[in-house]
Tab-separated table of C-alpha atoms in Angstrom:
chain	number	residue	atom	x	y	z
V	1	UNK	CA	4.817	-7.431	4.817
V	2	UNK	CA	4.487	-4.309	6.950
V	3	UNK	CA	4.672	-2.043	3.783
V	4	UNK	CA	3.590	-3.599	0.926
V	5	UNK	CA	3.996	-1.430	-2.408
V	6	UNK	CA	0.305	-0.444	-3.787
V	7	UNK	CA	1.502	-1.365	-7.220
V	8	UNK	CA	2.774	-4.786	-6.242
V	9	UNK	CA	-0.101	-5.885	-3.917
V	10	UNK	CA	-3.031	-3.834	-4.172
V	11	UNK	CA	-5.544	-6.064	-3.099
V	12	UNK	CA	-4.058	-8.113	-0.216
V	13	UNK	CA	-6.400	-7.142	2.468
V	14	UNK	CA	-4.240	-4.023	3.624
V	15	UNK	CA	-6.355	-1.269	2.228
V	16	UNK	CA	-5.180	0.761	4.927
V	17	UNK	CA	-1.597	-0.075	4.625
V	18	UNK	CA	-1.918	0.375	1.051
V	19	UNK	CA	-3.122	3.683	1.329
V	20	UNK	CA	-0.409	4.633	3.730
V	21	UNK	CA	2.033	3.541	1.377
V	22	UNK	CA	0.505	5.452	-1.693
V	23	UNK	CA	0.574	8.231	0.381
V	24	UNK	CA	4.403	7.870	1.070
V	25	UNK	CA	4.790	7.420	-2.569
V	26	UNK	CA	3.053	10.617	-3.209
V	27	UNK	CA	0.101	9.190	-4.609
C-alpha cells in the first residue's frame, strides 16, 4: 500500500503517507 486512503486506513503506521494522501485529496 504505497498510497493508502486516509479515510480507509488512518492508523496503519503511515502517518506521513496518510498526510501526503490527504494533501493530494485537498484535505
